[in-house]
């Protein structure tokens, strides 16, 4: 269901008209990147190749000019099981999103 929703939003033909219906005129929509074959959408990086569509994980924090700690340190006050579960859930997320490894 979510994959269909992603594709539905991306392939909408009259995207500018849709934006005007959804968002208030004071909100300015900006396009990121100039490449029509590669787009970052939510947590996905979608690349259109001649014979296939490749989907991979996009992490917005990679574009920041500072480092972001997304996993807990074992020495922190957070229970060790929580850190393991976060790591495990990210691996499952990558496996569900990516079309190639």
Short mmCIF file of N, CA, C and O in Angstrom, two decimals:
data_model
loop_
_atom_site.label_atom_id
_atom_site.label_comp_id
_atom_site.label_asym_id
_atom_site.label_seq_id
_atom_site.Cartn_x
_atom_site.Cartn_y
_atom_site.Cartn_z
N UNK A 1 0.82 -1.20 0.00
CA UNK A 1 0.00 0.00 0.00
C UNK A 1 0.86 1.26 0.00
O UNK A 1 0.62 2.19 -0.73
N UNK A 2 1.92 1.28 0.82
CA UNK A 2 2.77 2.46 0.88
C UNK A 2 3.54 2.67 -0.41
O UNK A 2 3.71 3.79 -0.85
N UNK A 3 4.01 1.58 -1.02
CA UNK A 3 4.74 1.71 -2.28
C UNK A 3 3.84 2.31 -3.34
O UNK A 3 4.23 3.21 -4.08
N UNK A 4 2.59 1.86 -3.39
CA UNK A 4 1.63 2.41 -4.34
C UNK A 4 1.43 3.89 -4.07
O UNK A 4 1.39 4.69 -4.97
N UNK A 5 1.36 4.25 -2.80
CA UNK A 5 1.15 5.65 -2.45
C UNK A 5 2.34 6.50 -2.90
O UNK A 5 2.16 7.58 -3.43
N UNK A 6 3.55 6.01 -2.68
CA UNK A 6 4.74 6.73 -3.15
C UNK A 6 4.66 6.94 -4.66
O UNK A 6 4.81 8.04 -5.15
N UNK A 7 4.41 5.86 -5.38
CA UNK A 7 4.37 5.93 -6.84
C UNK A 7 3.24 6.85 -7.29
O UNK A 7 3.40 7.61 -8.24
N UNK A 8 2.12 6.80 -6.62
CA UNK A 8 0.97 7.63 -6.97
C UNK A 8 1.35 9.11 -6.86
O UNK A 8 1.04 9.90 -7.74
N UNK A 9 2.00 9.50 -5.79
CA UNK A 9 2.39 10.90 -5.60
C UNK A 9 3.44 11.34 -6.60
O UNK A 9 3.42 12.46 -7.07
N UNK A 10 4.36 10.48 -6.91
CA UNK A 10 5.47 10.85 -7.79
C UNK A 10 5.01 10.96 -9.24
O UNK A 10 5.45 11.84 -9.97
N UNK A 11 4.14 10.08 -9.67
CA UNK A 11 3.78 10.03 -11.08
C UNK A 11 2.55 10.88 -11.40
O UNK A 11 2.04 10.80 -12.50
N UNK A 12 2.11 11.68 -10.48
CA UNK A 12 0.98 12.56 -10.74
C UNK A 12 1.36 13.52 -11.87
O UNK A 12 2.36 14.22 -11.78
N UNK A 13 0.59 13.56 -12.94
CA UNK A 13 0.99 14.28 -14.13
C UNK A 13 0.94 15.81 -13.99
O UNK A 13 1.80 16.51 -14.48
N UNK A 14 -0.04 16.33 -13.32
CA UNK A 14 -0.17 17.78 -13.18
C UNK A 14 0.19 18.16 -11.74
O UNK A 14 -0.65 18.61 -10.98
N UNK A 15 1.45 17.99 -11.41
CA UNK A 15 1.92 18.18 -10.04
C UNK A 15 1.74 19.61 -9.55
O UNK A 15 1.38 19.85 -8.41
N UNK A 16 1.96 20.59 -10.41
CA UNK A 16 1.84 22.00 -10.01
C UNK A 16 0.41 22.34 -9.63
O UNK A 16 0.17 23.09 -8.68
N UNK A 17 -0.56 21.81 -10.34
CA UNK A 17 -1.96 22.06 -10.00
C UNK A 17 -2.31 21.40 -8.66
O UNK A 17 -3.04 21.98 -7.85
N UNK A 18 -1.77 20.22 -8.43
CA UNK A 18 -2.00 19.53 -7.17
C UNK A 18 -1.43 20.33 -6.00
O UNK A 18 -2.08 20.48 -4.97
N UNK A 19 -0.25 20.87 -6.16
CA UNK A 19 0.39 21.67 -5.10
C UNK A 19 -0.47 22.87 -4.76
O UNK A 19 -0.64 23.21 -3.60
N UNK A 20 -1.03 23.53 -5.75
CA UNK A 20 -1.86 24.71 -5.51
C UNK A 20 -3.14 24.35 -4.75
O UNK A 20 -3.67 25.17 -4.01
N UNK A 21 -3.64 23.13 -4.94
CA UNK A 21 -4.84 22.70 -4.24
C UNK A 21 -4.55 22.32 -2.79
O UNK A 21 -5.40 22.50 -1.93
N UNK A 22 -3.36 21.80 -2.53
CA UNK A 22 -3.05 21.28 -1.20
C UNK A 22 -2.47 22.35 -0.28
O UNK A 22 -2.88 22.49 0.87
N UNK A 23 -1.50 23.11 -0.78
CA UNK A 23 -0.74 24.02 0.07
C UNK A 23 -1.22 25.47 -0.05
O UNK A 23 -1.65 25.90 -1.11
N UNK A 24 -1.12 26.19 1.03
CA UNK A 24 -1.47 27.61 1.06
C UNK A 24 -0.50 28.38 0.15
O UNK A 24 0.68 28.04 0.07
N UNK A 25 -0.97 29.44 -0.52
CA UNK A 25 -0.10 30.19 -1.44
C UNK A 25 1.14 30.79 -0.77
O UNK A 25 2.14 31.04 -1.44
N UNK A 26 1.09 31.01 0.54
CA UNK A 26 2.26 31.59 1.21
C UNK A 26 3.40 30.58 1.36
O UNK A 26 4.53 30.97 1.61
N UNK A 27 3.10 29.28 1.20
CA UNK A 27 4.15 28.27 1.27
C UNK A 27 4.80 28.12 -0.10
O UNK A 27 4.13 27.87 -1.10
N UNK A 28 6.10 28.27 -0.13
CA UNK A 28 6.83 28.18 -1.40
C UNK A 28 7.39 26.78 -1.56
O UNK A 28 8.12 26.29 -0.71
N UNK A 29 7.06 26.14 -2.66
CA UNK A 29 7.57 24.81 -2.95
C UNK A 29 8.82 24.94 -3.79
O UNK A 29 8.85 25.68 -4.77
N UNK A 30 9.86 24.21 -3.40
CA UNK A 30 11.12 24.24 -4.13
C UNK A 30 11.46 22.86 -4.64
O UNK A 30 11.22 21.87 -3.97
N UNK A 31 12.04 22.83 -5.79
CA UNK A 31 12.52 21.58 -6.36
C UNK A 31 13.95 21.36 -5.91
O UNK A 31 14.77 22.28 -5.94
N UNK A 32 14.26 20.16 -5.48
CA UNK A 32 15.64 19.85 -5.09
C UNK A 32 16.28 19.05 -6.21
O UNK A 32 15.82 17.97 -6.56
N UNK A 33 17.31 19.59 -6.79
CA UNK A 33 18.00 18.91 -7.89
C UNK A 33 17.39 19.24 -9.23
O UNK A 33 16.23 19.63 -9.33
N UNK A 34 18.17 19.05 -10.26
CA UNK A 34 17.72 19.34 -11.63
C UNK A 34 17.63 18.09 -12.49
O UNK A 34 17.37 18.18 -13.67
N UNK A 35 17.86 16.96 -11.88
CA UNK A 35 17.90 15.70 -12.63
C UNK A 35 16.51 15.08 -12.66
O UNK A 35 15.93 14.80 -11.61
N UNK A 36 15.96 14.86 -13.84
CA UNK A 36 14.65 14.24 -13.96
C UNK A 36 14.70 12.72 -13.82
O UNK A 36 13.67 12.06 -13.81
N UNK A 37 15.89 12.15 -13.74
CA UNK A 37 16.05 10.70 -13.64
C UNK A 37 16.33 10.24 -12.21
O UNK A 37 16.41 9.06 -11.94
N UNK A 38 16.53 11.19 -11.30
CA UNK A 38 16.86 10.84 -9.92
C UNK A 38 16.15 11.82 -8.99
O UNK A 38 16.27 13.03 -9.15
N UNK A 39 15.38 11.28 -8.02
CA UNK A 39 14.64 12.14 -7.11
C UNK A 39 14.69 11.57 -5.70
O UNK A 39 14.71 10.36 -5.50
N UNK A 40 14.77 12.47 -4.72
CA UNK A 40 14.65 12.09 -3.32
C UNK A 40 13.24 12.41 -2.88
O UNK A 40 12.80 13.56 -3.00
N UNK A 41 12.54 11.39 -2.40
CA UNK A 41 11.14 11.55 -2.00
C UNK A 41 10.94 10.86 -0.67
O UNK A 41 11.15 9.66 -0.56
N UNK A 42 10.56 11.63 0.35
CA UNK A 42 10.43 11.13 1.71
C UNK A 42 11.73 10.46 2.12
O UNK A 42 12.77 11.10 2.14
N UNK A 43 11.71 9.18 2.41
CA UNK A 43 12.96 8.50 2.80
C UNK A 43 13.50 7.62 1.68
O UNK A 43 14.27 6.70 1.91
N UNK A 44 13.10 7.92 0.43
CA UNK A 44 13.52 7.13 -0.72
C UNK A 44 14.38 7.95 -1.68
O UNK A 44 14.19 9.14 -1.84
N UNK A 45 15.31 7.27 -2.32
CA UNK A 45 16.01 7.82 -3.46
C UNK A 45 15.59 6.95 -4.64
O UNK A 45 15.82 5.75 -4.65
N UNK A 46 14.94 7.57 -5.61
CA UNK A 46 14.41 6.83 -6.75
C UNK A 46 15.18 7.26 -7.99
O UNK A 46 15.25 8.44 -8.32
N UNK A 47 15.77 6.28 -8.65
CA UNK A 47 16.58 6.53 -9.83
C UNK A 47 16.00 5.74 -11.00
O UNK A 47 15.78 4.54 -10.89
N UNK A 48 15.75 6.43 -12.09
CA UNK A 48 15.18 5.79 -13.27
C UNK A 48 16.32 5.47 -14.23
O UNK A 48 17.01 6.35 -14.72
N UNK A 49 16.51 4.19 -14.47
CA UNK A 49 17.52 3.69 -15.41
C UNK A 49 16.81 3.29 -16.70
O UNK A 49 15.59 3.16 -16.72
N UNK A 50 17.54 3.07 -17.78
CA UNK A 50 16.89 2.73 -19.05
C UNK A 50 15.96 1.52 -18.98
O UNK A 50 14.93 1.51 -19.62
N UNK A 51 16.29 0.52 -18.18
CA UNK A 51 15.46 -0.68 -18.17
C UNK A 51 14.82 -0.98 -16.81
O UNK A 51 14.12 -1.98 -16.68
N UNK A 52 15.05 -0.11 -15.80
CA UNK A 52 14.48 -0.40 -14.49
C UNK A 52 14.47 0.85 -13.62
O UNK A 52 15.09 1.86 -13.92
N UNK A 53 13.74 0.74 -12.52
CA UNK A 53 13.69 1.79 -11.51
C UNK A 53 14.38 1.26 -10.27
O UNK A 53 14.05 0.18 -9.79
N UNK A 54 15.36 2.00 -9.78
CA UNK A 54 16.12 1.58 -8.60
C UNK A 54 15.70 2.44 -7.42
O UNK A 54 15.70 3.67 -7.50
N UNK A 55 15.31 1.79 -6.33
CA UNK A 55 14.90 2.48 -5.13
C UNK A 55 15.90 2.17 -4.02
O UNK A 55 16.24 1.01 -3.80
N UNK A 56 16.37 3.22 -3.36
CA UNK A 56 17.29 3.05 -2.25
C UNK A 56 16.90 4.00 -1.12
O UNK A 56 16.01 4.83 -1.28
N UNK A 57 17.58 3.90 -0.01
CA UNK A 57 17.28 4.73 1.16
C UNK A 57 17.90 6.11 0.98
O UNK A 57 19.05 6.23 0.57
N UNK A 58 17.13 7.13 1.29
CA UNK A 58 17.63 8.51 1.30
C UNK A 58 17.57 9.01 2.73
O UNK A 58 16.53 8.93 3.39
N UNK A 59 18.68 9.54 3.20
CA UNK A 59 18.75 10.08 4.54
C UNK A 59 19.10 11.56 4.43
O UNK A 59 20.21 11.92 4.02
N UNK A 60 18.15 12.41 4.77
CA UNK A 60 18.34 13.85 4.61
C UNK A 60 19.53 14.37 5.41
O UNK A 60 20.18 15.33 5.02
N UNK A 61 19.85 13.72 6.53
CA UNK A 61 20.96 14.19 7.35
C UNK A 61 22.31 14.04 6.63
O UNK A 61 23.28 14.68 7.02
N UNK A 62 22.38 13.23 5.60
CA UNK A 62 23.62 13.12 4.81
C UNK A 62 23.94 14.43 4.09
O UNK A 62 25.09 14.68 3.75
N UNK A 63 22.93 15.24 3.83
CA UNK A 63 23.13 16.51 3.14
C UNK A 63 23.52 17.65 4.08
O UNK A 63 23.84 18.74 3.62
N UNK A 64 23.45 17.43 5.38
CA UNK A 64 23.80 18.47 6.35
C UNK A 64 25.31 18.66 6.38
O UNK A 64 26.07 17.74 6.10
N UNK A 65 25.75 19.85 6.74
CA UNK A 65 27.19 20.12 6.82
C UNK A 65 27.73 19.85 8.22
O UNK A 65 28.78 20.37 8.59
N UNK A 66 27.03 19.06 9.00
CA UNK A 66 27.48 18.63 10.33
C UNK A 66 27.05 17.19 10.54
O UNK A 66 26.15 16.70 9.85
N UNK A 67 27.69 16.51 11.46
CA UNK A 67 27.36 15.10 11.67
C UNK A 67 26.15 14.97 12.59
O UNK A 67 25.94 15.77 13.49
N UNK A 68 25.35 13.95 12.32
CA UNK A 68 24.16 13.66 13.11
C UNK A 68 24.29 12.24 13.63
O UNK A 68 24.54 11.31 12.86
N UNK A 69 24.14 12.07 14.93
CA UNK A 69 24.20 10.74 15.54
C UNK A 69 22.79 10.17 15.54
O UNK A 69 21.89 10.70 16.18
N UNK A 70 22.59 9.10 14.79
CA UNK A 70 21.25 8.52 14.67
C UNK A 70 21.09 7.23 15.47
O UNK A 70 19.98 6.75 15.61
N UNK A 71 22.18 6.67 15.95
CA UNK A 71 22.11 5.46 16.77
C UNK A 71 22.64 5.78 18.17
O UNK A 71 23.47 6.66 18.34
N UNK A 72 22.15 5.05 19.15
CA UNK A 72 22.58 5.30 20.53
C UNK A 72 23.96 4.69 20.78
O UNK A 72 24.36 3.72 20.13
N UNK A 73 24.67 5.28 21.72
CA UNK A 73 25.96 4.74 22.14
C UNK A 73 25.74 3.67 23.21
O UNK A 73 24.88 3.84 24.08
N UNK A 74 26.50 2.58 23.18
CA UNK A 74 26.33 1.55 24.22
C UNK A 74 26.61 2.08 25.63
O UNK A 74 26.06 1.58 26.60
N UNK A 75 27.42 3.12 25.75
CA UNK A 75 27.77 3.66 27.05
C UNK A 75 26.71 4.63 27.58
O UNK A 75 26.85 5.15 28.69
N UNK A 76 25.67 4.92 26.83
CA UNK A 76 24.66 5.89 27.26
C UNK A 76 23.73 5.27 28.30
O UNK A 76 23.82 4.08 28.63
N UNK A 77 22.82 6.06 28.83
CA UNK A 77 21.87 5.60 29.84
C UNK A 77 20.68 4.87 29.25
O UNK A 77 19.82 4.40 29.98
N UNK A 78 20.62 4.79 27.95
CA UNK A 78 19.52 4.08 27.29
C UNK A 78 19.80 2.58 27.38
O UNK A 78 20.92 2.14 27.15
N UNK A 79 18.79 1.78 27.72
CA UNK A 79 19.01 0.33 27.79
C UNK A 79 19.59 -0.22 26.49
O UNK A 79 19.23 0.20 25.40
N UNK A 80 20.50 -1.17 26.61
CA UNK A 80 21.19 -1.74 25.47
C UNK A 80 20.22 -2.36 24.46
O UNK A 80 20.44 -2.28 23.25
N UNK A 81 19.12 -2.95 24.95
CA UNK A 81 18.14 -3.57 24.06
C UNK A 81 17.52 -2.55 23.12
O UNK A 81 17.21 -2.85 21.97
N UNK A 82 17.31 -1.33 23.61
CA UNK A 82 16.72 -0.29 22.76
C UNK A 82 17.66 0.03 21.60
O UNK A 82 17.24 0.14 20.45
N UNK A 83 18.94 0.18 21.88
CA UNK A 83 19.92 0.42 20.82
C UNK A 83 19.96 -0.69 19.81
O UNK A 83 20.02 -0.45 18.60
N UNK A 84 19.91 -1.93 20.29
CA UNK A 84 19.89 -3.08 19.37
C UNK A 84 18.63 -3.08 18.51
O UNK A 84 18.69 -3.36 17.31
N UNK A 85 17.49 -2.75 19.11
CA UNK A 85 16.23 -2.74 18.37
C UNK A 85 16.20 -1.64 17.31
O UNK A 85 15.66 -1.84 16.22
N UNK A 86 16.77 -0.48 17.62
CA UNK A 86 16.84 0.60 16.64
C UNK A 86 17.69 0.15 15.45
O UNK A 86 17.32 0.33 14.29
N UNK A 87 18.85 -0.43 15.74
CA UNK A 87 19.74 -0.91 14.69
C UNK A 87 19.04 -1.97 13.84
O UNK A 87 19.06 -1.92 12.59
N UNK A 88 18.39 -2.93 14.50
CA UNK A 88 17.69 -4.00 13.80
C UNK A 88 16.56 -3.45 12.93
O UNK A 88 16.38 -3.86 11.78
N UNK A 89 15.81 -2.48 13.45
CA UNK A 89 14.69 -1.92 12.68
C UNK A 89 15.20 -1.16 11.44
O UNK A 89 14.54 -1.16 10.40
N UNK A 90 16.37 -0.53 11.54
CA UNK A 90 16.93 0.16 10.39
C UNK A 90 17.36 -0.83 9.31
O UNK A 90 17.17 -0.57 8.12
N UNK A 91 17.91 -1.95 9.72
CA UNK A 91 18.27 -3.00 8.75
C UNK A 91 17.02 -3.51 8.03
O UNK A 91 17.02 -3.68 6.81
N UNK A 92 15.95 -3.75 8.78
CA UNK A 92 14.70 -4.19 8.16
C UNK A 92 14.15 -3.13 7.21
O UNK A 92 13.66 -3.45 6.12
N UNK A 93 14.23 -1.87 7.61
CA UNK A 93 13.77 -0.77 6.77
C UNK A 93 14.55 -0.74 5.45
O UNK A 93 13.97 -0.61 4.37
N UNK A 94 15.86 -0.86 5.52
CA UNK A 94 16.69 -0.87 4.31
C UNK A 94 16.31 -2.05 3.41
O UNK A 94 16.21 -1.89 2.20
N UNK A 95 16.12 -3.21 4.02
CA UNK A 95 15.78 -4.40 3.24
C UNK A 95 14.42 -4.25 2.55
O UNK A 95 14.23 -4.71 1.42
N UNK A 96 13.48 -3.58 3.20
CA UNK A 96 12.16 -3.39 2.60
C UNK A 96 12.15 -2.32 1.51
O UNK A 96 11.35 -2.39 0.59
N UNK A 97 13.01 -1.33 1.64
CA UNK A 97 13.00 -0.20 0.70
C UNK A 97 13.83 -0.49 -0.55
O UNK A 97 13.41 -0.23 -1.67
N UNK A 98 15.02 -1.02 -0.37
CA UNK A 98 16.00 -1.12 -1.47
C UNK A 98 15.62 -2.19 -2.48
O UNK A 98 15.20 -3.29 -2.12
N UNK A 99 15.80 -1.86 -3.75
CA UNK A 99 15.56 -2.84 -4.82
C UNK A 99 16.83 -3.57 -5.18
O UNK A 99 16.77 -4.62 -5.80
N UNK A 100 17.99 -3.01 -4.82
CA UNK A 100 19.28 -3.65 -5.07
C UNK A 100 20.16 -3.53 -3.83
O UNK A 100 20.07 -2.56 -3.10
N UNK A 101 21.02 -4.52 -3.62
CA UNK A 101 21.93 -4.49 -2.46
C UNK A 101 23.36 -4.52 -2.93
O UNK A 101 23.71 -5.07 -3.90
#
